[in-house]
Amino acid sequence: MIEVLASAVLPVFALVAIGFGLGRLGLFDPAMASAVNRLVFLVSVPALIFGLLAQSPFERFAWPALAAFAGVELAMYGAGFLVARYLFGRETREALLIGLATAFANPLLFVLPIAETLFGRAAALPIVAIASVDALFVYGGTLLLMDALSEQGAAAGGALKAIARNPQVLATLAGLGVGLSGLDLADGVYT
Protein backbone atom coordinates (compact mmCIF):
# COMPACT_ATOMS: atom_id res chain seq x y z
CA MET A 1 0.00 0.00 0.00
CA ILE A 2 2.84 2.40 0.81
CA GLU A 3 4.30 1.65 -2.63
CA VAL A 4 1.04 2.72 -4.31
CA LEU A 5 1.06 5.94 -2.33
CA ALA A 6 4.73 6.62 -3.07
CA SER A 7 4.72 5.74 -6.76
CA ALA A 8 1.31 6.97 -7.92
CA VAL A 9 -0.32 9.46 -5.58
CA LEU A 10 2.53 11.41 -4.01
CA PRO A 11 4.20 12.46 -7.30
CA VAL A 12 1.00 14.15 -8.48
CA PHE A 13 0.50 16.01 -5.22
CA ALA A 14 4.24 16.75 -4.99
CA LEU A 15 3.90 18.83 -8.14
CA VAL A 16 1.12 20.83 -6.49
CA ALA A 17 3.27 21.28 -3.36
CA ILE A 18 6.28 22.35 -5.44
CA GLY A 19 4.20 24.98 -7.21
CA PHE A 20 2.83 26.22 -3.89
CA GLY A 21 6.34 26.30 -2.41
CA LEU A 22 7.75 28.25 -5.36
CA GLY A 23 4.98 30.79 -4.90
CA ARG A 24 5.61 31.10 -1.15
CA LEU A 25 9.35 31.56 -1.78
CA GLY A 26 8.61 34.34 -4.24
CA LEU A 27 10.13 32.46 -7.19
CA PHE A 28 6.72 32.54 -8.90
CA ASP A 29 4.66 35.68 -8.62
CA PRO A 30 0.95 35.94 -9.49
CA ALA A 31 1.73 37.13 -13.04
CA MET A 32 3.97 34.11 -13.68
CA ALA A 33 1.37 31.74 -12.23
CA SER A 34 -1.24 33.36 -14.45
CA ALA A 35 0.95 32.83 -17.52
CA VAL A 36 1.48 29.14 -16.67
CA ASN A 37 -2.24 28.68 -16.00
CA ARG A 38 -3.05 30.32 -19.33
CA LEU A 39 -0.63 28.02 -21.18
CA VAL A 40 -2.15 24.97 -19.52
CA PHE A 41 -5.73 26.13 -20.21
CA LEU A 42 -5.16 27.23 -23.82
CA VAL A 43 -2.62 24.67 -25.05
CA SER A 44 -1.63 21.78 -22.80
CA VAL A 45 -5.00 20.48 -21.58
CA PRO A 46 -6.71 20.89 -24.99
CA ALA A 47 -3.84 18.96 -26.62
CA LEU A 48 -4.17 16.21 -24.00
CA ILE A 49 -7.96 16.05 -24.43
CA PHE A 50 -7.71 15.92 -28.23
CA GLY A 51 -5.08 13.19 -28.26
CA LEU A 52 -6.90 11.01 -25.75
CA LEU A 53 -10.28 11.31 -27.49
CA ALA A 54 -8.96 10.98 -31.03
CA GLN A 55 -7.35 7.66 -30.12
CA SER A 56 -10.13 6.29 -27.90
CA PRO A 57 -11.99 3.10 -28.78
CA PHE A 58 -15.51 4.47 -28.20
CA GLU A 59 -17.08 1.07 -28.73
CA ARG A 60 -15.40 0.01 -25.47
CA PHE A 61 -16.86 2.83 -23.36
CA ALA A 62 -19.04 1.48 -20.55
CA TRP A 63 -22.02 3.69 -21.43
CA PRO A 64 -24.29 2.65 -18.51
CA ALA A 65 -21.48 3.27 -16.01
CA LEU A 66 -20.71 6.61 -17.66
CA ALA A 67 -24.38 7.62 -17.46
CA ALA A 68 -24.47 6.64 -13.77
CA PHE A 69 -21.32 8.66 -13.10
CA ALA A 70 -22.77 11.66 -14.93
CA GLY A 71 -25.97 11.39 -12.91
CA VAL A 72 -24.09 11.34 -9.61
CA GLU A 73 -21.85 14.18 -10.76
CA LEU A 74 -24.86 16.32 -11.70
CA ALA A 75 -26.52 15.48 -8.35
CA MET A 76 -23.38 16.65 -6.53
CA TYR A 77 -23.31 19.78 -8.69
CA GLY A 78 -26.94 20.49 -7.82
CA ALA A 79 -26.37 19.86 -4.11
CA GLY A 80 -23.35 22.17 -4.06
CA PHE A 81 -25.31 24.85 -5.89
CA LEU A 82 -28.36 24.57 -3.60
CA VAL A 83 -26.31 24.65 -0.40
CA ALA A 84 -24.29 27.65 -1.58
CA ARG A 85 -27.32 29.53 -2.90
CA TYR A 86 -29.93 28.87 -0.26
CA LEU A 87 -28.06 27.85 2.89
CA PHE A 88 -25.20 30.33 2.57
CA GLY A 89 -27.02 32.97 0.49
CA ARG A 90 -24.40 33.24 -2.27
CA GLU A 91 -25.39 34.93 -5.53
CA THR A 92 -26.41 32.61 -8.37
CA ARG A 93 -23.18 32.86 -10.38
CA GLU A 94 -21.02 32.18 -7.35
CA ALA A 95 -23.29 29.27 -6.35
CA LEU A 96 -22.84 27.80 -9.86
CA LEU A 97 -19.07 27.90 -9.45
CA ILE A 98 -19.35 26.26 -6.03
CA GLY A 99 -21.56 23.57 -7.59
CA LEU A 100 -18.92 23.04 -10.29
CA ALA A 101 -16.16 22.81 -7.68
CA THR A 102 -18.25 20.29 -5.72
CA ALA A 103 -18.71 17.98 -8.71
CA PHE A 104 -15.53 18.43 -10.73
CA ALA A 105 -12.67 16.11 -9.73
CA ASN A 106 -10.32 17.11 -12.58
CA PRO A 107 -9.87 13.62 -14.01
CA LEU A 108 -7.21 14.64 -16.53
CA LEU A 109 -4.70 16.35 -14.27
CA PHE A 110 -5.10 14.31 -11.09
CA VAL A 111 -6.86 11.00 -11.70
CA LEU A 112 -5.32 10.08 -15.09
CA PRO A 113 -1.63 10.08 -14.02
CA ILE A 114 -2.42 8.14 -10.85
CA ALA A 115 -4.55 5.56 -12.68
CA GLU A 116 -2.02 5.10 -15.48
CA THR A 117 0.79 4.59 -12.96
CA LEU A 118 -1.21 1.99 -11.06
CA PHE A 119 -3.05 0.19 -13.86
CA GLY A 120 -1.30 1.07 -17.12
CA ARG A 121 -2.53 2.82 -20.26
CA ALA A 122 -5.75 0.77 -20.33
CA ALA A 123 -6.93 2.70 -17.26
CA ALA A 124 -7.19 5.83 -19.39
CA LEU A 125 -10.36 4.69 -21.18
CA PRO A 126 -12.93 5.36 -18.42
CA ILE A 127 -11.14 8.56 -17.45
CA VAL A 128 -11.32 9.83 -21.03
CA ALA A 129 -15.04 9.04 -21.08
CA ILE A 130 -15.55 10.98 -17.84
CA ALA A 131 -13.44 13.89 -19.10
CA SER A 132 -15.63 14.05 -22.22
CA VAL A 133 -18.79 14.35 -20.12
CA ASP A 134 -17.10 16.95 -17.93
CA ALA A 135 -15.85 19.08 -20.81
CA LEU A 136 -19.05 19.05 -22.81
CA PHE A 137 -21.76 19.08 -20.19
CA VAL A 138 -20.55 20.00 -16.72
CA TYR A 139 -17.84 22.49 -17.66
CA GLY A 140 -19.46 23.66 -20.90
CA GLY A 141 -22.89 23.92 -19.28
CA THR A 142 -21.47 26.02 -16.45
CA LEU A 143 -19.79 28.35 -18.95
CA LEU A 144 -23.06 28.69 -20.82
CA LEU A 145 -25.00 29.51 -17.63
CA MET A 146 -22.32 31.91 -16.36
CA ASP A 147 -22.24 33.76 -19.66
CA ALA A 148 -26.04 33.99 -19.85
CA LEU A 149 -26.21 35.29 -16.26
CA SER A 150 -23.35 37.76 -16.70
CA GLU A 151 -25.09 39.51 -19.56
CA GLN A 152 -28.37 39.67 -17.67
CA GLY A 153 -30.24 37.16 -19.79
CA ALA A 154 -28.43 37.76 -23.08
CA ALA A 155 -29.45 35.71 -26.08
CA ALA A 156 -28.31 32.11 -26.04
CA GLY A 157 -26.37 32.75 -29.25
CA GLY A 158 -23.86 34.95 -27.43
CA ALA A 159 -23.35 32.36 -24.72
CA LEU A 160 -22.95 29.61 -27.31
CA LYS A 161 -20.34 31.69 -29.15
CA ALA A 162 -18.36 31.99 -25.93
CA ILE A 163 -18.43 28.24 -25.44
CA ALA A 164 -17.54 27.66 -29.09
CA ARG A 165 -14.33 29.64 -28.46
CA ASN A 166 -13.36 27.65 -25.37
CA PRO A 167 -10.20 25.63 -26.18
CA GLN A 168 -11.15 22.64 -24.02
CA VAL A 169 -14.61 22.35 -25.52
CA LEU A 170 -13.14 22.72 -29.04
CA ALA A 171 -10.52 20.05 -28.29
CA THR A 172 -13.23 17.72 -26.98
CA LEU A 173 -15.36 18.18 -30.09
CA ALA A 174 -12.39 17.81 -32.43
CA GLY A 175 -11.11 14.74 -30.59
CA LEU A 176 -14.57 13.17 -30.68
CA GLY A 177 -14.83 13.96 -34.40
CA VAL A 178 -11.51 12.34 -35.24
CA GLY A 179 -12.08 9.40 -32.91
CA LEU A 180 -15.59 8.61 -34.12
CA SER A 181 -14.73 9.10 -37.78
CA GLY A 182 -11.80 6.69 -37.63
CA LEU A 183 -9.60 9.27 -39.34
CA ASP A 184 -5.97 8.21 -39.11
CA LEU A 185 -3.75 11.16 -38.28
CA ALA A 186 0.02 11.24 -38.37
CA ASP A 187 1.72 10.21 -35.12
CA GLY A 188 3.30 13.67 -34.92
CA VAL A 189 -0.14 15.23 -34.37
CA TYR A 190 -0.57 13.18 -31.21
CA THR A 191 2.96 13.86 -30.05
PDB file of C-alpha atoms in Angstrom, residues 13-183:
ATOM      1  CA  PHE A  13       0.497  16.014  -5.219  1.00  0.00           C
ATOM      2  CA  ALA A  14       4.237  16.745  -4.986  1.00  0.00           C
ATOM      3  CA  LEU A  15       3.901  18.832  -8.142  1.00  0.00           C
ATOM      4  CA  VAL A  16       1.124  20.829  -6.494  1.00  0.00           C
ATOM      5  CA  ALA A  17       3.274  21.277  -3.362  1.00  0.00           C
ATOM      6  CA  ILE A  18       6.281  22.347  -5.444  1.00  0.00           C
ATOM      7  CA  GLY A  19       4.201  24.977  -7.212  1.00  0.00           C
ATOM      8  CA  PHE A  20       2.833  26.217  -3.889  1.00  0.00           C
ATOM      9  CA  GLY A  21       6.345  26.302  -2.414  1.00  0.00           C
ATOM     10  CA  LEU A  22       7.749  28.247  -5.362  1.00  0.00           C
ATOM     11  CA  GLY A  23       4.982  30.792  -4.897  1.00  0.00           C
ATOM     12  CA  ARG A  24       5.613  31.099  -1.154  1.00  0.00           C
ATOM     13  CA  LEU A  25       9.353  31.556  -1.778  1.00  0.00           C
ATOM     14  CA  GLY A  26       8.612  34.340  -4.244  1.00  0.00           C
ATOM     15  CA  LEU A  27      10.126  32.462  -7.186  1.00  0.00           C
ATOM     16  CA  PHE A  28       6.722  32.538  -8.901  1.00  0.00           C
ATOM     17  CA  ASP A  29       4.663  35.683  -8.619  1.00  0.00           C
ATOM     18  CA  PRO A  30       0.951  35.940  -9.494  1.00  0.00           C
ATOM     19  CA  ALA A  31       1.732  37.132 -13.038  1.00  0.00           C
ATOM     20  CA  MET A  32       3.968  34.112 -13.677  1.00  0.00           C
ATOM     21  CA  ALA A  33       1.374  31.739 -12.230  1.00  0.00           C
ATOM     22  CA  SER A  34      -1.242  33.357 -14.447  1.00  0.00           C
ATOM     23  CA  ALA A  35       0.952  32.825 -17.521  1.00  0.00           C
ATOM     24  CA  VAL A  36       1.484  29.138 -16.670  1.00  0.00           C
ATOM     25  CA  ASN A  37      -2.242  28.676 -16.004  1.00  0.00           C
ATOM     26  CA  ARG A  38      -3.052  30.324 -19.332  1.00  0.00           C
ATOM     27  CA  LEU A  39      -0.631  28.024 -21.181  1.00  0.00           C
ATOM     28  CA  VAL A  40      -2.152  24.967 -19.517  1.00  0.00           C
ATOM     29  CA  PHE A  41      -5.731  26.132 -20.210  1.00  0.00           C
ATOM     30  CA  LEU A  42      -5.159  27.235 -23.816  1.00  0.00           C
ATOM     31  CA  VAL A  43      -2.616  24.670 -25.053  1.00  0.00           C
ATOM     32  CA  SER A  44      -1.634  21.781 -22.800  1.00  0.00           C
ATOM     33  CA  VAL A  45      -4.997  20.481 -21.582  1.00  0.00           C
ATOM     34  CA  PRO A  46      -6.706  20.894 -24.989  1.00  0.00           C
ATOM     35  CA  ALA A  47      -3.839  18.957 -26.615  1.00  0.00           C
ATOM     36  CA  LEU A  48      -4.174  16.206 -24.001  1.00  0.00           C
ATOM     37  CA  ILE A  49      -7.962  16.053 -24.431  1.00  0.00           C
ATOM     38  CA  PHE A  50      -7.710  15.922 -28.227  1.00  0.00           C
ATOM     39  CA  GLY A  51      -5.078  13.188 -28.262  1.00  0.00           C
ATOM     40  CA  LEU A  52      -6.900  11.007 -25.750  1.00  0.00           C
ATOM     41  CA  LEU A  53     -10.280  11.307 -27.486  1.00  0.00           C
ATOM     42  CA  ALA A  54      -8.961  10.982 -31.034  1.00  0.00           C
ATOM     43  CA  GLN A  55      -7.348   7.660 -30.123  1.00  0.00           C
ATOM     44  CA  SER A  56     -10.134   6.288 -27.903  1.00  0.00           C
ATOM     45  CA  PRO A  57     -11.993   3.100 -28.782  1.00  0.00           C
ATOM     46  CA  PHE A  58     -15.510   4.474 -28.203  1.00  0.00           C
ATOM     47  CA  GLU A  59     -17.078   1.066 -28.728  1.00  0.00           C
ATOM     48  CA  ARG A  60     -15.396   0.006 -25.471  1.00  0.00           C
ATOM     49  CA  PHE A  61     -16.858   2.831 -23.359  1.00  0.00           C
ATOM     50  CA  ALA A  62     -19.041   1.481 -20.547  1.00  0.00           C
ATOM     51  CA  TRP A  63     -22.020   3.691 -21.425  1.00  0.00           C
ATOM     52  CA  PRO A  64     -24.292   2.649 -18.513  1.00  0.00           C
ATOM     53  CA  ALA A  65     -21.477   3.266 -16.015  1.00  0.00           C
ATOM     54  CA  LEU A  66     -20.707   6.612 -17.656  1.00  0.00           C
ATOM     55  CA  ALA A  67     -24.379   7.620 -17.458  1.00  0.00           C
ATOM     56  CA  ALA A  68     -24.468   6.640 -13.773  1.00  0.00           C
ATOM     57  CA  PHE A  69     -21.315   8.658 -13.100  1.00  0.00           C
ATOM     58  CA  ALA A  70     -22.767  11.665 -14.931  1.00  0.00           C
ATOM     59  CA  GLY A  71     -25.975  11.394 -12.906  1.00  0.00           C
ATOM     60  CA  VAL A  72     -24.090  11.337  -9.609  1.00  0.00           C
ATOM     61  CA  GLU A  73     -21.846  14.180 -10.759  1.00  0.00           C
ATOM     62  CA  LEU A  74     -24.859  16.315 -11.698  1.00  0.00           C
ATOM     63  CA  ALA A  75     -26.523  15.484  -8.353  1.00  0.00           C
ATOM     64  CA  MET A  76     -23.383  16.649  -6.530  1.00  0.00           C
ATOM     65  CA  TYR A  77     -23.311  19.780  -8.689  1.00  0.00           C
ATOM     66  CA  GLY A  78     -26.938  20.495  -7.819  1.00  0.00           C
ATOM     67  CA  ALA A  79     -26.372  19.860  -4.108  1.00  0.00           C
ATOM     68  CA  GLY A  80     -23.350  22.174  -4.055  1.00  0.00           C
ATOM     69  CA  PHE A  81     -25.315  24.850  -5.887  1.00  0.00           C
ATOM     70  CA  LEU A  82     -28.357  24.573  -3.605  1.00  0.00           C
ATOM     71  CA  VAL A  83     -26.310  24.646  -0.396  1.00  0.00           C
ATOM     72  CA  ALA A  84     -24.289  27.650  -1.583  1.00  0.00           C
ATOM     73  CA  ARG A  85     -27.315  29.530  -2.905  1.00  0.00           C
ATOM     74  CA  TYR A  86     -29.933  28.867  -0.256  1.00  0.00           C
ATOM     75  CA  LEU A  87     -28.061  27.847   2.886  1.00  0.00           C
ATOM     76  CA  PHE A  88     -25.202  30.335   2.568  1.00  0.00           C
ATOM     77  CA  GLY A  89     -27.019  32.967   0.494  1.00  0.00           C
ATOM     78  CA  ARG A  90     -24.404  33.242  -2.274  1.00  0.00           C
ATOM     79  CA  GLU A  91     -25.393  34.927  -5.533  1.00  0.00           C
ATOM     80  CA  THR A  92     -26.413  32.613  -8.375  1.00  0.00           C
ATOM     81  CA  ARG A  93     -23.183  32.861 -10.385  1.00  0.00           C
ATOM     82  CA  GLU A  94     -21.019  32.178  -7.349  1.00  0.00           C
ATOM     83  CA  ALA A  95     -23.286  29.274  -6.347  1.00  0.00           C
ATOM     84  CA  LEU A  96     -22.842  27.801  -9.855  1.00  0.00           C
ATOM     85  CA  LEU A  97     -19.070  27.900  -9.446  1.00  0.00           C
ATOM     86  CA  ILE A  98     -19.355  26.265  -6.029  1.00  0.00           C
ATOM     87  CA  GLY A  99     -21.556  23.571  -7.585  1.00  0.00           C
ATOM     88  CA  LEU A 100     -18.920  23.043 -10.285  1.00  0.00           C
ATOM     89  CA  ALA A 101     -16.159  22.815  -7.676  1.00  0.00           C
ATOM     90  CA  THR A 102     -18.247  20.291  -5.723  1.00  0.00           C
ATOM     91  CA  ALA A 103     -18.710  17.981  -8.710  1.00  0.00           C
ATOM     92  CA  PHE A 104     -15.528  18.433 -10.729  1.00  0.00           C
ATOM     93  CA  ALA A 105     -12.671  16.111  -9.735  1.00  0.00           C
ATOM     94  CA  ASN A 106     -10.315  17.109 -12.584  1.00  0.00           C
ATOM     95  CA  PRO A 107      -9.871  13.620 -14.014  1.00  0.00           C
ATOM     96  CA  LEU A 108      -7.211  14.636 -16.531  1.00  0.00           C
ATOM     97  CA  LEU A 109      -4.702  16.349 -14.266  1.00  0.00           C
ATOM     98  CA  PHE A 110      -5.101  14.311 -11.089  1.00  0.00           C
ATOM     99  CA  VAL A 111      -6.861  11.003 -11.702  1.00  0.00           C
ATOM    100  CA  LEU A 112      -5.317  10.076 -15.086  1.00  0.00           C
ATOM    101  CA  PRO A 113      -1.635  10.078 -14.023  1.00  0.00           C
ATOM    102  CA  ILE A 114      -2.415   8.144 -10.852  1.00  0.00           C
ATOM    103  CA  ALA A 115      -4.553   5.560 -12.679  1.00  0.00           C
ATOM    104  CA  GLU A 116      -2.021   5.103 -15.478  1.00  0.00           C
ATOM    105  CA  THR A 117       0.787   4.587 -12.959  1.00  0.00           C
ATOM    106  CA  LEU A 118      -1.209   1.995 -11.056  1.00  0.00           C
ATOM    107  CA  PHE A 119      -3.054   0.191 -13.855  1.00  0.00           C
ATOM    108  CA  GLY A 120      -1.298   1.071 -17.118  1.00  0.00           C
ATOM    109  CA  ARG A 121      -2.533   2.821 -20.256  1.00  0.00           C
ATOM    110  CA  ALA A 122      -5.747   0.771 -20.327  1.00  0.00           C
ATOM    111  CA  ALA A 123      -6.933   2.699 -17.257  1.00  0.00           C
ATOM    112  CA  ALA A 124      -7.194   5.829 -19.393  1.00  0.00           C
ATOM    113  CA  LEU A 125     -10.360   4.693 -21.176  1.00  0.00           C
ATOM    114  CA  PRO A 126     -12.927   5.360 -18.423  1.00  0.00           C
ATOM    115  CA  ILE A 127     -11.137   8.559 -17.453  1.00  0.00           C
ATOM    116  CA  VAL A 128     -11.321   9.826 -21.033  1.00  0.00           C
ATOM    117  CA  ALA A 129     -15.040   9.044 -21.082  1.00  0.00           C
ATOM    118  CA  ILE A 130     -15.546  10.976 -17.841  1.00  0.00           C
ATOM    119  CA  ALA A 131     -13.441  13.887 -19.103  1.00  0.00           C
ATOM    120  CA  SER A 132     -15.635  14.050 -22.223  1.00  0.00           C
ATOM    121  CA  VAL A 133     -18.787  14.352 -20.116  1.00  0.00           C
ATOM    122  CA  ASP A 134     -17.097  16.951 -17.926  1.00  0.00           C
ATOM    123  CA  ALA A 135     -15.850  19.084 -20.809  1.00  0.00           C
ATOM    124  CA  LEU A 136     -19.053  19.050 -22.810  1.00  0.00           C
ATOM    125  CA  PHE A 137     -21.763  19.079 -20.190  1.00  0.00           C
ATOM    126  CA  VAL A 138     -20.549  19.997 -16.717  1.00  0.00           C
ATOM    127  CA  TYR A 139     -17.842  22.492 -17.660  1.00  0.00           C
ATOM    128  CA  GLY A 140     -19.465  23.656 -20.901  1.00  0.00           C
ATOM    129  CA  GLY A 141     -22.885  23.924 -19.276  1.00  0.00           C
ATOM    130  CA  THR A 142     -21.469  26.022 -16.452  1.00  0.00           C
ATOM    131  CA  LEU A 143     -19.790  28.345 -18.951  1.00  0.00           C
ATOM    132  CA  LEU A 144     -23.064  28.687 -20.818  1.00  0.00           C
ATOM    133  CA  LEU A 145     -24.997  29.514 -17.634  1.00  0.00           C
ATOM    134  CA  MET A 146     -22.317  31.909 -16.362  1.00  0.00           C
ATOM    135  CA  ASP A 147     -22.244  33.761 -19.661  1.00  0.00           C
ATOM    136  CA  ALA A 148     -26.038  33.989 -19.847  1.00  0.00           C
ATOM    137  CA  LEU A 149     -26.213  35.287 -16.261  1.00  0.00           C
ATOM    138  CA  SER A 150     -23.347  37.762 -16.695  1.00  0.00           C
ATOM    139  CA  GLU A 151     -25.094  39.507 -19.564  1.00  0.00           C
ATOM    140  CA  GLN A 152     -28.375  39.670 -17.671  1.00  0.00           C
ATOM    141  CA  GLY A 153     -30.236  37.161 -19.790  1.00  0.00           C
ATOM    142  CA  ALA A 154     -28.426  37.760 -23.079  1.00  0.00           C
ATOM    143  CA  ALA A 155     -29.448  35.715 -26.077  1.00  0.00           C
ATOM    144  CA  ALA A 156     -28.310  32.112 -26.044  1.00  0.00           C
ATOM    145  CA  GLY A 157     -26.371  32.754 -29.250  1.00  0.00           C
ATOM    146  CA  GLY A 158     -23.860  34.948 -27.425  1.00  0.00           C
ATOM    147  CA  ALA A 159     -23.345  32.363 -24.724  1.00  0.00           C
ATOM    148  CA  LEU A 160     -22.948  29.607 -27.312  1.00  0.00           C
ATOM    149  CA  LYS A 161     -20.339  31.687 -29.153  1.00  0.00           C
ATOM    150  CA  ALA A 162     -18.356  31.993 -25.926  1.00  0.00           C
ATOM    151  CA  ILE A 163     -18.427  28.235 -25.440  1.00  0.00           C
ATOM    152  CA  ALA A 164     -17.537  27.663 -29.091  1.00  0.00           C
ATOM    153  CA  ARG A 165     -14.331  29.638 -28.464  1.00  0.00           C
ATOM    154  CA  ASN A 166     -13.361  27.645 -25.369  1.00  0.00           C
ATOM    155  CA  PRO A 167     -10.204  25.625 -26.184  1.00  0.00           C
ATOM    156  CA  GLN A 168     -11.153  22.644 -24.016  1.00  0.00           C
ATOM    157  CA  VAL A 169     -14.609  22.352 -25.522  1.00  0.00           C
ATOM    158  CA  LEU A 170     -13.142  22.718 -29.041  1.00  0.00           C
ATOM    159  CA  ALA A 171     -10.518  20.053 -28.290  1.00  0.00           C
ATOM    160  CA  THR A 172     -13.228  17.720 -26.979  1.00  0.00           C
ATOM    161  CA  LEU A 173     -15.361  18.182 -30.090  1.00  0.00           C
ATOM    162  CA  ALA A 174     -12.388  17.813 -32.435  1.00  0.00           C
ATOM    163  CA  GLY A 175     -11.109  14.736 -30.589  1.00  0.00           C
ATOM    164  CA  LEU A 176     -14.567  13.170 -30.682  1.00  0.00           C
ATOM    165  CA  GLY A 177     -14.831  13.959 -34.402  1.00  0.00           C
ATOM    166  CA  VAL A 178     -11.510  12.344 -35.241  1.00  0.00           C
ATOM    167  CA  GLY A 179     -12.078   9.397 -32.910  1.00  0.00           C
ATOM    168  CA  LEU A 180     -15.589   8.615 -34.115  1.00  0.00           C
ATOM    169  CA  SER A 181     -14.725   9.100 -37.780  1.00  0.00           C
ATOM    170  CA  GLY A 182     -11.804   6.692 -37.628  1.00  0.00           C
ATOM    171  CA  LEU A 183      -9.598   9.269 -39.339  1.00  0.00           C
TER     172      LEU A 183
END
